[in-house]
Coordinates of C-alpha atoms and ligand atoms in Angstrom, one line a residue:
X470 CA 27.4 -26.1 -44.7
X471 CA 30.6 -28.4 -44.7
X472 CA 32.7 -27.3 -47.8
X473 CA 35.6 -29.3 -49.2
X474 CA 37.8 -28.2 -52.3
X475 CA 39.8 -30.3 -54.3
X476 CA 42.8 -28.2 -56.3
X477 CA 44.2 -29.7 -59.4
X478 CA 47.3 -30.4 -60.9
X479 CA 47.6 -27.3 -62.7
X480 CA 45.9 -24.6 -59.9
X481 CA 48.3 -24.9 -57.4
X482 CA 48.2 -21.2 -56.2
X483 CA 46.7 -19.1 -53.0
X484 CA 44.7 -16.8 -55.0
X485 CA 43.2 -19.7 -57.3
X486 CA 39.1 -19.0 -57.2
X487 CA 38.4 -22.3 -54.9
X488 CA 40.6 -21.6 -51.9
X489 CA 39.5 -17.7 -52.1
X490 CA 35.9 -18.8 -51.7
X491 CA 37.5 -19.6 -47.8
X492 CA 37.9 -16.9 -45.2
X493 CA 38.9 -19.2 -42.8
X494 CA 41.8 -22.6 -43.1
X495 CA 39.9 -24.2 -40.5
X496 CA 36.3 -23.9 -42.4
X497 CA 37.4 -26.3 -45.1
X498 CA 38.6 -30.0 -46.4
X499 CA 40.9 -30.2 -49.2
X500 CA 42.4 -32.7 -51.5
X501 CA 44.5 -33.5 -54.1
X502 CA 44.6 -36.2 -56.2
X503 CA 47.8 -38.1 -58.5
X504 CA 45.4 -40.1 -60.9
X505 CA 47.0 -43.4 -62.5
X506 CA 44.5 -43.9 -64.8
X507 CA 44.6 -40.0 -66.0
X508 CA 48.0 -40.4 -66.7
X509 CA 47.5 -43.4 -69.3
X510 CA 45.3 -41.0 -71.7
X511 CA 48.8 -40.4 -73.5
X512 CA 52.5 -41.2 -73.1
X513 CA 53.6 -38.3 -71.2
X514 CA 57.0 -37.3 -70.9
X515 CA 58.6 -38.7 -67.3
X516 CA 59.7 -35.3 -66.7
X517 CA 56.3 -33.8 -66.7
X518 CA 54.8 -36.5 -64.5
X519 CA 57.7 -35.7 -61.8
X520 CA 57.1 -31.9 -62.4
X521 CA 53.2 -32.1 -61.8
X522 CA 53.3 -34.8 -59.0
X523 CA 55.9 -32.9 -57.0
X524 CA 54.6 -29.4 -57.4
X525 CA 51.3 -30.8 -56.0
X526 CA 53.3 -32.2 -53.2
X527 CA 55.2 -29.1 -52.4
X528 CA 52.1 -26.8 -52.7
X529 CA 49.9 -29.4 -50.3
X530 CA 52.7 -28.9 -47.8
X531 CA 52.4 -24.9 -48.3
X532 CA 48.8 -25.3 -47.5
X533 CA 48.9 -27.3 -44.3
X534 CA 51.6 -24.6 -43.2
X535 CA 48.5 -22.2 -43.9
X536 CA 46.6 -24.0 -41.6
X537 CA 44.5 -25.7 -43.9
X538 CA 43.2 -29.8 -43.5
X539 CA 44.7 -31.6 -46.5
X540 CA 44.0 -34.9 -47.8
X541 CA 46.6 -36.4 -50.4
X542 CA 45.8 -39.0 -52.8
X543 CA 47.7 -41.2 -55.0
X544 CA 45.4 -44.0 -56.5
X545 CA 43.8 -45.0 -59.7
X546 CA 40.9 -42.5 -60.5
X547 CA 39.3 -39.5 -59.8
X548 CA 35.9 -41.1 -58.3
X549 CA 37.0 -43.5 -55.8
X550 CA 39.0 -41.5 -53.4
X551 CA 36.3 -38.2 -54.0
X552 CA 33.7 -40.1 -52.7
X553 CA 35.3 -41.7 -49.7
X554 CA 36.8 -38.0 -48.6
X555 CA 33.0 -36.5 -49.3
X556 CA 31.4 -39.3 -46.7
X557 CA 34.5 -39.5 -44.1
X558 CA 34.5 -35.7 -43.9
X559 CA 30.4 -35.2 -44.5
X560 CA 31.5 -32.5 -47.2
X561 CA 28.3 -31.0 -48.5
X562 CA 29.7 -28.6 -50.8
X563 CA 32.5 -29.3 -53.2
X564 CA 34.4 -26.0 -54.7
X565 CA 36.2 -26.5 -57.7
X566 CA 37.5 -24.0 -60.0
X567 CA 36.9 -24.5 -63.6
X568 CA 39.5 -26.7 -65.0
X569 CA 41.2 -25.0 -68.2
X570 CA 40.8 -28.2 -70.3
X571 CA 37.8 -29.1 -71.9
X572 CA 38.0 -32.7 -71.3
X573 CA 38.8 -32.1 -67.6
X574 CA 35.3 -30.5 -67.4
X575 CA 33.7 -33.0 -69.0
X576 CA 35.6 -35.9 -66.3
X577 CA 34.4 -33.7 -63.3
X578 CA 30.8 -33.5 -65.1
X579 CA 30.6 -37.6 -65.1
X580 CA 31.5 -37.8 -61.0
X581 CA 29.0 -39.0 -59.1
X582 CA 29.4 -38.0 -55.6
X583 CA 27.1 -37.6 -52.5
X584 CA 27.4 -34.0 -52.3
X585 CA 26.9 -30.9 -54.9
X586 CA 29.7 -29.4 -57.2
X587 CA 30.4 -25.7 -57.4
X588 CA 32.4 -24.9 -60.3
X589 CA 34.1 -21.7 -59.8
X590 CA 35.2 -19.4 -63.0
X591 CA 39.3 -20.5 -63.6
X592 CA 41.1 -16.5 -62.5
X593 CA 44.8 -17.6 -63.8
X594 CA 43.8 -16.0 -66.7
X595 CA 43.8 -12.3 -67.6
X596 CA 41.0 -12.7 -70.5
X597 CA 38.0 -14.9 -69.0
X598 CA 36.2 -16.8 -71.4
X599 CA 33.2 -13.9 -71.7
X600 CA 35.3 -11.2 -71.8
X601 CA 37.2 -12.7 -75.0
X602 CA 33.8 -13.6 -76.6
X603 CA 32.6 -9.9 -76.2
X604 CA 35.8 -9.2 -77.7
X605 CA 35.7 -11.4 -80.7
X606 CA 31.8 -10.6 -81.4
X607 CA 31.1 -9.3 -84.7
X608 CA 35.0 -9.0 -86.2
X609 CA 35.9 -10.4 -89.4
X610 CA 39.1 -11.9 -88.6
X611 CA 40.4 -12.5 -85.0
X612 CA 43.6 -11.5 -85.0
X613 CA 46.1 -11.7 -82.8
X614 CA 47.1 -8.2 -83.0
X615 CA 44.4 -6.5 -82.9
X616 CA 43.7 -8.5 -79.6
X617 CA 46.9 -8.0 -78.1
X618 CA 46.6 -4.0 -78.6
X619 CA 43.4 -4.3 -76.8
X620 CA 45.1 -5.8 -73.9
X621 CA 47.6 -3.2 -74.2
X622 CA 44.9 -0.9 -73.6
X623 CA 42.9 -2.2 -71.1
X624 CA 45.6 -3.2 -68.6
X625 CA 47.6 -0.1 -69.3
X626 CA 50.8 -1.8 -70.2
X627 CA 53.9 -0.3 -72.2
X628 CA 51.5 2.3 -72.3
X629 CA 52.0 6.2 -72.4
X630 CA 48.9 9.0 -73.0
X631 CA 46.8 6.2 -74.4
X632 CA 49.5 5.2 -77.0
X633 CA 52.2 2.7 -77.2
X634 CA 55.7 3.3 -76.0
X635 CA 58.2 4.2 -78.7
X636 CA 55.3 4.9 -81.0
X637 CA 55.0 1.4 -82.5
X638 CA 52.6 -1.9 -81.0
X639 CA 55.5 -4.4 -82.5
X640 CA 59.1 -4.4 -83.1
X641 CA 59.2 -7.8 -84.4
X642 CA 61.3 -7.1 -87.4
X643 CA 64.3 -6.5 -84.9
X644 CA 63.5 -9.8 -83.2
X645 CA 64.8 -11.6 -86.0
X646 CA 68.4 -12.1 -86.2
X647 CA 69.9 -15.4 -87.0
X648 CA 72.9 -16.6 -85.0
X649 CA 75.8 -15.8 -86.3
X650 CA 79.3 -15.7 -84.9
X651 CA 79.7 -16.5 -81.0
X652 CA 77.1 -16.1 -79.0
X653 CA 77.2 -15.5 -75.1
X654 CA 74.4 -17.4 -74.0
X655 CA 73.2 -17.2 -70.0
X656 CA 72.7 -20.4 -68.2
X657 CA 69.3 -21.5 -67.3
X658 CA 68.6 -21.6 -63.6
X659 CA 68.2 -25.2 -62.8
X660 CA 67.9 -26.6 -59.5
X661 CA 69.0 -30.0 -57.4
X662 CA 65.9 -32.4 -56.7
X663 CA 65.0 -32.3 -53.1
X664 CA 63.6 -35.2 -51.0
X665 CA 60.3 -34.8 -52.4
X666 CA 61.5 -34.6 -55.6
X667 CA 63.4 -37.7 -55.5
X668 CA 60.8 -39.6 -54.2
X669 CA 58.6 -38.7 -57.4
X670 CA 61.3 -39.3 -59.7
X671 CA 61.9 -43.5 -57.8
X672 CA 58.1 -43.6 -58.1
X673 CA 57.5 -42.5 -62.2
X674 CA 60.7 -45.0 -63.3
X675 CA 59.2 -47.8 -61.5
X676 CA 55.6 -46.9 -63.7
X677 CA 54.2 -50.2 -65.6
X678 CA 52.6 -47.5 -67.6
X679 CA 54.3 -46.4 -70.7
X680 CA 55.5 -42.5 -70.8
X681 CA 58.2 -40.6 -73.3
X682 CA 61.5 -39.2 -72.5
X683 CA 64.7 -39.8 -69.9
X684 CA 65.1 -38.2 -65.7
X685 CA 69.0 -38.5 -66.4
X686 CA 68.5 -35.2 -64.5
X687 CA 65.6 -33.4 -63.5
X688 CA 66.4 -29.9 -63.0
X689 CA 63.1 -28.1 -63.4
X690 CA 62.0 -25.9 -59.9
X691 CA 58.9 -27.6 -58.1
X692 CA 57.4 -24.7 -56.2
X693 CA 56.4 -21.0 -56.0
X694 CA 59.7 -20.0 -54.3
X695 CA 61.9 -21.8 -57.5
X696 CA 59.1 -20.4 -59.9
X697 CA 59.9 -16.6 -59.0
X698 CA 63.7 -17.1 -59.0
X699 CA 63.4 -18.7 -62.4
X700 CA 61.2 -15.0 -63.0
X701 CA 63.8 -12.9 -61.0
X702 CA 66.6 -14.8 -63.3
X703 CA 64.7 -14.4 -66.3
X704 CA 64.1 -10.6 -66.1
X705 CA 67.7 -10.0 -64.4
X706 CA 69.6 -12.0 -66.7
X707 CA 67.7 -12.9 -70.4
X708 CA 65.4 -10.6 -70.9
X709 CA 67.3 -7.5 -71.8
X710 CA 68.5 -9.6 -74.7
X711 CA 65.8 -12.0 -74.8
X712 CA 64.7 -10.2 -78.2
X713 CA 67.5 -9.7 -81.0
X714 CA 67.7 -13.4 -81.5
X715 CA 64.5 -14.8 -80.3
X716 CA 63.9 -17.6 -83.0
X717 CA 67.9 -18.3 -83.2
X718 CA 68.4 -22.1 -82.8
X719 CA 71.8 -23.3 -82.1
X720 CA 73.3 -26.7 -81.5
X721 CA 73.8 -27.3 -77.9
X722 CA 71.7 -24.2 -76.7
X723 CA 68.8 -25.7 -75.3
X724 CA 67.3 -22.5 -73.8
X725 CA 69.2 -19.3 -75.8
X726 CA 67.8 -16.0 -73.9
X727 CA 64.1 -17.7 -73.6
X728 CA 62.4 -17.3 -70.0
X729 CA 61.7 -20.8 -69.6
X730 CA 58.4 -19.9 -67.6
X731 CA 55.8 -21.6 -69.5
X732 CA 55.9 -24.5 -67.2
X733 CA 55.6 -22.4 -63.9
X734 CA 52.6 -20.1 -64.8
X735 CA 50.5 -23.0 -67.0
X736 CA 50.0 -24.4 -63.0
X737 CA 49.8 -21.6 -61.6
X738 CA 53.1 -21.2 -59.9
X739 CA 53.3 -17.9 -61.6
X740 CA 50.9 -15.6 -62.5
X741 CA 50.6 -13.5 -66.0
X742 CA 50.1 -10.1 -64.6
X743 CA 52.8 -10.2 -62.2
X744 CA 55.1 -11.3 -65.0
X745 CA 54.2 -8.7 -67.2
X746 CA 54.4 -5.7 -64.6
X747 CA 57.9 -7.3 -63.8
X748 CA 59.1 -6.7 -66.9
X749 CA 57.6 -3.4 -67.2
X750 CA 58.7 -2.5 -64.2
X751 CA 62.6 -3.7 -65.7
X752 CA 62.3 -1.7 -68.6
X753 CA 61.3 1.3 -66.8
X754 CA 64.0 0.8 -64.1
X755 CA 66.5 -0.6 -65.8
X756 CA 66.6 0.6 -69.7
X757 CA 66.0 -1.9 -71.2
X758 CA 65.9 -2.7 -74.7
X759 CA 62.1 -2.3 -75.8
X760 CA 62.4 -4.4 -78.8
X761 CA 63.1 -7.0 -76.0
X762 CA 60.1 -6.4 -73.8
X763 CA 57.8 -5.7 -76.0
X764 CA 58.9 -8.8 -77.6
X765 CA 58.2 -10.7 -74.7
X766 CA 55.3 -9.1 -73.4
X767 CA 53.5 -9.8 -76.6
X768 CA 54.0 -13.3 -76.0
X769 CA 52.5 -13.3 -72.3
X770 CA 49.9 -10.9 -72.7
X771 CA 49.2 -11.3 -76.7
X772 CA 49.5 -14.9 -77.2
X773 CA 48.8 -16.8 -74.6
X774 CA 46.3 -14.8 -73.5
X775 CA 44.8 -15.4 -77.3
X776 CA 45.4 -18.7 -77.4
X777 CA 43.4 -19.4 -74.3
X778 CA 40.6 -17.4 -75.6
X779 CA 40.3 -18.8 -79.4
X780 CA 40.1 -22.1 -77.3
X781 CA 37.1 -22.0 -75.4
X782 CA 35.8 -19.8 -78.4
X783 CA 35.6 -22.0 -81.0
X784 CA 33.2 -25.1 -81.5
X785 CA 33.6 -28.4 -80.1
X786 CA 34.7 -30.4 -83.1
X787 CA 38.4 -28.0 -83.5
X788 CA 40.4 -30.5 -82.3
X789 CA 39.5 -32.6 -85.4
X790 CA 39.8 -30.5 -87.9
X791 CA 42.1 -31.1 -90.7
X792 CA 41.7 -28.6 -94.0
X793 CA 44.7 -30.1 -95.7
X794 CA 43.3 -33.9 -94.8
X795 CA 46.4 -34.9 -93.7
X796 CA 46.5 -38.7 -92.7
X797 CA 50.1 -39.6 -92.9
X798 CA 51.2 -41.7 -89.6
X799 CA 53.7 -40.0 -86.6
X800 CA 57.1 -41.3 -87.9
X801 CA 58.6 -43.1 -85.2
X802 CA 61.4 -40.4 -84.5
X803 CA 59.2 -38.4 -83.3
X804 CA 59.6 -40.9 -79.9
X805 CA 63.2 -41.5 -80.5
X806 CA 64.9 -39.1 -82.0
X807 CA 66.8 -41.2 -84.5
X808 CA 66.8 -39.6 -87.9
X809 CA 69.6 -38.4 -90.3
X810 CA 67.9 -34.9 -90.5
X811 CA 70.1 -32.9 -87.8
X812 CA 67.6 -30.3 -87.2
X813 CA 65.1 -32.7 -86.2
X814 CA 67.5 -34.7 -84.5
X815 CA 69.0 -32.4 -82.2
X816 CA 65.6 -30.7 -81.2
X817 CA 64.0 -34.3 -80.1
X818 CA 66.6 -35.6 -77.8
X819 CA 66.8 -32.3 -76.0
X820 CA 62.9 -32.7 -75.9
X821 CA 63.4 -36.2 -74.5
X822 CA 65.8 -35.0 -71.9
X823 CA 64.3 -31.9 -70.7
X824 CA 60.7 -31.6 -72.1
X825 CA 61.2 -28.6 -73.4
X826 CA 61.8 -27.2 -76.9
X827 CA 61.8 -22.8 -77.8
X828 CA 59.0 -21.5 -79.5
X829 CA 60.5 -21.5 -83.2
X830 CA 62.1 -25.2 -82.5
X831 CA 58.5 -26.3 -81.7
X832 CA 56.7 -24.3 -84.7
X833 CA 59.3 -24.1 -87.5
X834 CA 60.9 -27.7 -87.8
X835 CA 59.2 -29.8 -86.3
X836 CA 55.6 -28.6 -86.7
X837 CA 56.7 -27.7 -90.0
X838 CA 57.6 -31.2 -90.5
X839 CA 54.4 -32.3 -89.9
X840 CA 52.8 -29.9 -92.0
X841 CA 54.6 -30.3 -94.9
X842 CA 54.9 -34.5 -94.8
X843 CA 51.3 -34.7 -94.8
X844 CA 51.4 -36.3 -91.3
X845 CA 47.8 -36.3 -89.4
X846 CA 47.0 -32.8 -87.4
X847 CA 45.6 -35.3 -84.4
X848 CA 48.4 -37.5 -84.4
X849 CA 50.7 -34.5 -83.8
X850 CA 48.8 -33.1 -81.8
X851 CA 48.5 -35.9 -79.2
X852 CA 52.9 -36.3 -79.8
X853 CA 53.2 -32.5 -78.7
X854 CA 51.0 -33.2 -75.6
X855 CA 52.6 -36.4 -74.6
X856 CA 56.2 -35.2 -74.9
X857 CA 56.2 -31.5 -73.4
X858 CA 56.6 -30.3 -69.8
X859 CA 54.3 -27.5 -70.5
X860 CA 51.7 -29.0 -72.5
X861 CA 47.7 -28.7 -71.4
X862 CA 44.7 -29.1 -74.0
X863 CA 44.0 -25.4 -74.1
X864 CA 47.5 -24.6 -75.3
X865 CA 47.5 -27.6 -77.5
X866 CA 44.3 -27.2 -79.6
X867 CA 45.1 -24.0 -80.5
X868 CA 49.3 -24.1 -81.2
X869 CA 49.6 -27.4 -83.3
X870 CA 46.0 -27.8 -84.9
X871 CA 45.9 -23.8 -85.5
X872 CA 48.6 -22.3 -85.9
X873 CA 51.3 -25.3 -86.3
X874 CA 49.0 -27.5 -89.0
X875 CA 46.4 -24.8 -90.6
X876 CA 44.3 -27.6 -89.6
X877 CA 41.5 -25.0 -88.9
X878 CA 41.9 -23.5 -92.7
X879 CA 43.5 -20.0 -90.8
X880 CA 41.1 -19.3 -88.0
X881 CA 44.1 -17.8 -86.0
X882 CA 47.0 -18.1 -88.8
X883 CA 46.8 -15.6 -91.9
X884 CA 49.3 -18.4 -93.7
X885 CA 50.5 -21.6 -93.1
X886 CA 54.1 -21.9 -91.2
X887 CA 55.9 -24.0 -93.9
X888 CA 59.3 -23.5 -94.9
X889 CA 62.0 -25.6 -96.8
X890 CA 65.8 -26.3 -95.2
X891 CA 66.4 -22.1 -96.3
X892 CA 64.7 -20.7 -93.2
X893 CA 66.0 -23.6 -90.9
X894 CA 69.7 -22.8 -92.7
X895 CA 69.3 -19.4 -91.9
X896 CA 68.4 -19.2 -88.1
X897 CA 70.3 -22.1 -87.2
X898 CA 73.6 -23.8 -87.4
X899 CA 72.1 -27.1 -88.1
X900 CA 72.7 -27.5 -91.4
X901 CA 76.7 -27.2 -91.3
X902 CA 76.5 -31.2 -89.8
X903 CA 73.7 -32.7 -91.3
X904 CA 73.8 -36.0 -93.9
X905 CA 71.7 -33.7 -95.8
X906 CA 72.5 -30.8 -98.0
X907 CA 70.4 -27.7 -97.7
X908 CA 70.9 -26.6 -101.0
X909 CA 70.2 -29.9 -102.8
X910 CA 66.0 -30.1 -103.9
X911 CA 66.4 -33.7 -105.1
X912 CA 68.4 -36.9 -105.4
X913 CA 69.9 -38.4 -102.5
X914 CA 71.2 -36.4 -100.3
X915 CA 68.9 -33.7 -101.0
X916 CA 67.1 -32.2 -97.5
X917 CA 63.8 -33.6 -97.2
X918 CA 62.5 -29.6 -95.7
X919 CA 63.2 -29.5 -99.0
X920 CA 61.4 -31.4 -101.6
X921 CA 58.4 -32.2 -99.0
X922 CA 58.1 -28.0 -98.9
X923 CA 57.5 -27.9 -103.2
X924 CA 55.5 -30.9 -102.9
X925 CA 53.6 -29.9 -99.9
X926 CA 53.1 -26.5 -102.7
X927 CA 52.0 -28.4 -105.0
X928 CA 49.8 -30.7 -103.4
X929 CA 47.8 -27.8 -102.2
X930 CA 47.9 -25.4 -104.7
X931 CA 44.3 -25.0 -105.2
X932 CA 43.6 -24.0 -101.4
X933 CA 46.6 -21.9 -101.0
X934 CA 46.1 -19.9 -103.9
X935 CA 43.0 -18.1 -102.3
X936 CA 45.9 -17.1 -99.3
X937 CA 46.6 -14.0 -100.1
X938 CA 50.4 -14.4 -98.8
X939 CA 51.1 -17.3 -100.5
X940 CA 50.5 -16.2 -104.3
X941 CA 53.8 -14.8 -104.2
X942 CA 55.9 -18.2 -102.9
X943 CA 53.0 -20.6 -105.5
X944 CA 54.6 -18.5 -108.5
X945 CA 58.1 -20.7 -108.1
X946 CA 56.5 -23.6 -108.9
X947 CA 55.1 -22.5 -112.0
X948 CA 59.0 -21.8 -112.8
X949 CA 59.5 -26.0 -112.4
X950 CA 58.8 -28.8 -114.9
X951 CA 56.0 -31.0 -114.7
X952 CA 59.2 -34.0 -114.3
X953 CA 60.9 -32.0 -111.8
X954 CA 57.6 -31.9 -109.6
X955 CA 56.7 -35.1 -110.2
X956 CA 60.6 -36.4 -109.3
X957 CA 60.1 -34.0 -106.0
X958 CA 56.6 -35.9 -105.5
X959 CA 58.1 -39.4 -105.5
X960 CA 61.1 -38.1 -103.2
X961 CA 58.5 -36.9 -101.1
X962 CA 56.6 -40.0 -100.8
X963 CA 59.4 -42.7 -100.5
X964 CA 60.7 -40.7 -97.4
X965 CA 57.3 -40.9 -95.8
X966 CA 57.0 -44.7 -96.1
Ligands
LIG277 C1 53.6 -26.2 -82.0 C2 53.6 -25.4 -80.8 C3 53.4 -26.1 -79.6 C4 53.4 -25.3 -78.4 N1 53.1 -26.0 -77.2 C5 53.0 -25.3 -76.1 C6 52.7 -25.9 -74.9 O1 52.4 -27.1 -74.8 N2 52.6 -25.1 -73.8 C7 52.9 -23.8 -73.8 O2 52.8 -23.2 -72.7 N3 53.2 -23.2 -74.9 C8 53.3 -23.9 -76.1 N4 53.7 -23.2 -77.2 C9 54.0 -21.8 -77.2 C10 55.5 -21.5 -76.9 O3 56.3 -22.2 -77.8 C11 55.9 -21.8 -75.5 O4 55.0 -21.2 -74.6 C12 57.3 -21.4 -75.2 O5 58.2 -22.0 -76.1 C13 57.6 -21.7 -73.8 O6 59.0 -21.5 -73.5 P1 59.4 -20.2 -72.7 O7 58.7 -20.0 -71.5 O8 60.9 -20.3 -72.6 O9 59.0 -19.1 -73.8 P2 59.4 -17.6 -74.1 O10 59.3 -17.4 -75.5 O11 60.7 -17.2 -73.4 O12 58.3 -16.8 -73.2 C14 57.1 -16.5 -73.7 C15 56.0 -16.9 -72.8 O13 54.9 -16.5 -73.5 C16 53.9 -17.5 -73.5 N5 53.6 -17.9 -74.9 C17 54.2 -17.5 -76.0 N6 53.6 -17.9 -77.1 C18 52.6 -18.7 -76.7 C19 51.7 -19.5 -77.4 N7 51.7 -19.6 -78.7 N8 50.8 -20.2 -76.7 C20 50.8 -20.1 -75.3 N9 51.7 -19.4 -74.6 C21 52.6 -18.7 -75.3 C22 54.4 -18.6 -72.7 O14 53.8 -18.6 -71.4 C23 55.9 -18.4 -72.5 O15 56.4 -18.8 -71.3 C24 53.7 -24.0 -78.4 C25 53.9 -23.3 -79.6 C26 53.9 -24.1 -80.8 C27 54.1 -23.4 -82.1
LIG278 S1 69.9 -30.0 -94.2 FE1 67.7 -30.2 -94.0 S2 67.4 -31.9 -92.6 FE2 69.5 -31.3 -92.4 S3 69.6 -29.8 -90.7 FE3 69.3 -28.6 -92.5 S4 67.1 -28.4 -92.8 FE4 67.4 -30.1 -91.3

């Protein structure tokens, strides 16, 4: 039987389930495909179109030097160029692996093609599907921890007779420190566009389709060669301090001690395991710091992993869920940047020049923003997609409408992530040059984090009170006037509109 695969964007490696269906290069067809009309689902950032596109063009040049027949598309859809490849190359058996999307499934469900479709189970994850269904049968609560000490177990990391290295699962509370004094940042590892790269970048600025964020450079690594020096870098270089002062956030410091590998392994460039037995393997070899790779392996193993399970866990209608009803419109900074509140500020344009934002940028100001202004779970949602390198559905769903917005009333959260200018003031330096004043609660130059934090309170005082955590914080309002909550009410509403 003639057998043709087609990888996707975000599948590019040897091992993926498709190609290892293949014994021989010869035996099969195989295409990719650059969609226009996929692409116009949501603005995406330029940056990410260049990074995708060229990836797939590297990694369908790594396969013909395999051996392998490869057909590469750039047209409008999905359909049109499947079909003719199926009858010019009499394919009679497609292999796909699963995409990790949801609505990806559901476009290769609606082809019509003169041949059948095998979808394969997706393997660049280290929890499939069933085995994090088995897992969450019959518990209470899902949580995280629980989940990541079960991986723990089960793939033996960090591990030592059956108990955790250094006696604890989580040194989180060391993990903490805000940035203070001068810090001695590494550099990322960036690297110059090559040939193929530049041809990708001339072909996304001449798009008639509208996209987010500036190419002034493109520095991002296109291959599985840049991938594992940005790993080798990473575990060399960041990661025996990548813990002390993991949710810093300093002015200038785009990347602090962060690995910067969330682009690389979400296509497959990199793989989880091999990440996490590196930096094993480094802390072993080297001495490192465990609050550091714990720290990080928590992230790779615990929540990602989690993240990608709760996804395909939960029923279809999560991504519209919205427990607060939240309807407030994006603000239009979101796309530009311009706004008088520094914090926000300085994290948007590096988003619109790089793509990329750290974890507590993303979570703490400006999904906190959105949580706290009332603006609409979806519409953040679909801002966060369009405007990161590393964004996918899967990873989506679960980080802005779970855990960023509580949209899902605490399915994966225990509380929701607010917090007024305090927290922002004390893990970053952002404050010191802001139009704002930290301190101030209202009148005019009070900072919106803020009076939208005690209205936010307020607003929802009936849901939140039933949060255990939050009984604590709800007693401070209780210590403010009915005038002063209503004056913090119509602050919060005029800088809305
Ligand atoms: C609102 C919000 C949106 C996010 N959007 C994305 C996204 O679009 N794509 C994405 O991959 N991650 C997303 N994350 C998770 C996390 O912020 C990024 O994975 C991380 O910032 C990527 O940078 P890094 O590789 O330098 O991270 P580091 O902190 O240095 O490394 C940790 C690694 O762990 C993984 N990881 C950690 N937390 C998560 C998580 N919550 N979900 C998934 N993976 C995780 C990533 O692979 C990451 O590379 C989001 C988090 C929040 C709160
Ligand atoms: S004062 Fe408020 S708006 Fe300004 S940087 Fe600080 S938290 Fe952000």
């Amino acid at each position: 039987m003639k057998t043709g695969i087609w990888i996707l964007g975000d599948q590019l490696h040897l091992k993926q389930a498709a190609l290892q269906t293949c014994n021989n290069p010869s035996d099969v067809e195989i295409i990719l495909i650059e969609s226009y009309s996929h692409i116009k689902q949501l603005r995406y950032h330029k940056q990410k179109l260049v990074f995708i596109w060229s990836s797939m063009r590297h990694f369908a040049e790594e396969l013909r030097q395999q051996g392998y027949s490869v057909t590469y598309e750039i047209t409008e859809d999905f359909q049109h160029p499947l079909e003719s490849w199926v009858k010019e190359n009499q394919i009679e058996q497609l292999q796909i692996m699963s995409p990790n999307d949801k609505p990806f499934l559901n476009t290769i469900e609606n082809l019509k093609l003169p041949c059948d479709i095998n979808l394969l189970p997706n393997n660049q994850f280290l929890w499939s599907s069933e085995e994090f269904s088995q897992w969450a049968e019959n518990r209470k609560r899902l949580l995280m921890e629980d989940f990541y000490r079960e991986g723990r177990k089960r793939l033996d990391i960090l591990m030592e007779s059956n108990k955790p290295i250094g006696g604890k699962w989580n040194f989180d509370k060391e993990n903490r420190k805000p940035p203070k004094g001068t810090l001695n940042t590494p550099e990322p590892l960036w690297f110059e566009p090559d040939n193929i790269t530049q041809e990708v970048i001339q072909q996304v600025n001449s798009l008639d389709i509208p996209t987010y964020g500036e190419i002034k450079e493109f520095r991002w690594g296109v291959n599985r060669t840049n991938a594992l020096e940005v790993l080798k870098y990473f575990i060399d270089i960041r990661l025996p301090d990548f813990g002390s002062y993991q949710d810093a956030m300093v002015t200038g410091e785009e990347t602090m001690w962060h690995a910067m590998l969330s682009p690389y392994i979400n296509i497959g460039l990199l793989q989880p395991l091999e990440i996490i037995q590196a930096a094993e393997a480094a802390y072993h070899e080297n001495q490192l710091a465990l609050n550091s790779v714990e720290g990080f392996i928590r992230q790779v193993l615990g929540w990602r992993e989690y993240m990608h399970g709760i996804y395909h866990h939960v029923d279809a209608d999560y991504p519209q869920q919205n427990w607060f009803e939240h309807n407030k419109p994006l603000p239009e900074f979101f796309w530009t940047g311009e706004t008088k509140m520094n914090c926000l500020h300085q994290i948007l344009t590096t988003v619109m020049d790089t793509g990329y934002a750290h974890h507590i940028q993303r979570l703490m100001v400006l999904n906190n923003f959105g949580l706290i202004a009332g603006i609409s779970p979806q519409e953040l949602e679909n801002w966060f997609h369009s405007a990161f390198i590393d964004a996918y559905d899967w990873v989506m769903q679960t980080n802005v409408i779970g855990m960023g917005q509580y949209a899902d009333g605490g399915l994966l959260a225990s509380k929701p992530y607010a917090a007024s200018a305090n927290y922002i003031n004390k893990m970053s330096d952002y404050c010191k040059n802001c139009f704002y004043k930290n301190s101030k609660r209202i009148g005019e130059e009070a900072c919106p984090f803020n009076f939208l934090y005690w209205d936010f309170l307020n607003r929802h005082r009936d849901k939140l009170k039933f949060q255990g955590r939050m009984n604590f914080i709800l007693r401070n309002l209780d210590k403010m006037s009915p005038e002063e909550l209503e004056t913090i009410h119509q602050q919060a509403e005029e800088i809305i509109e």
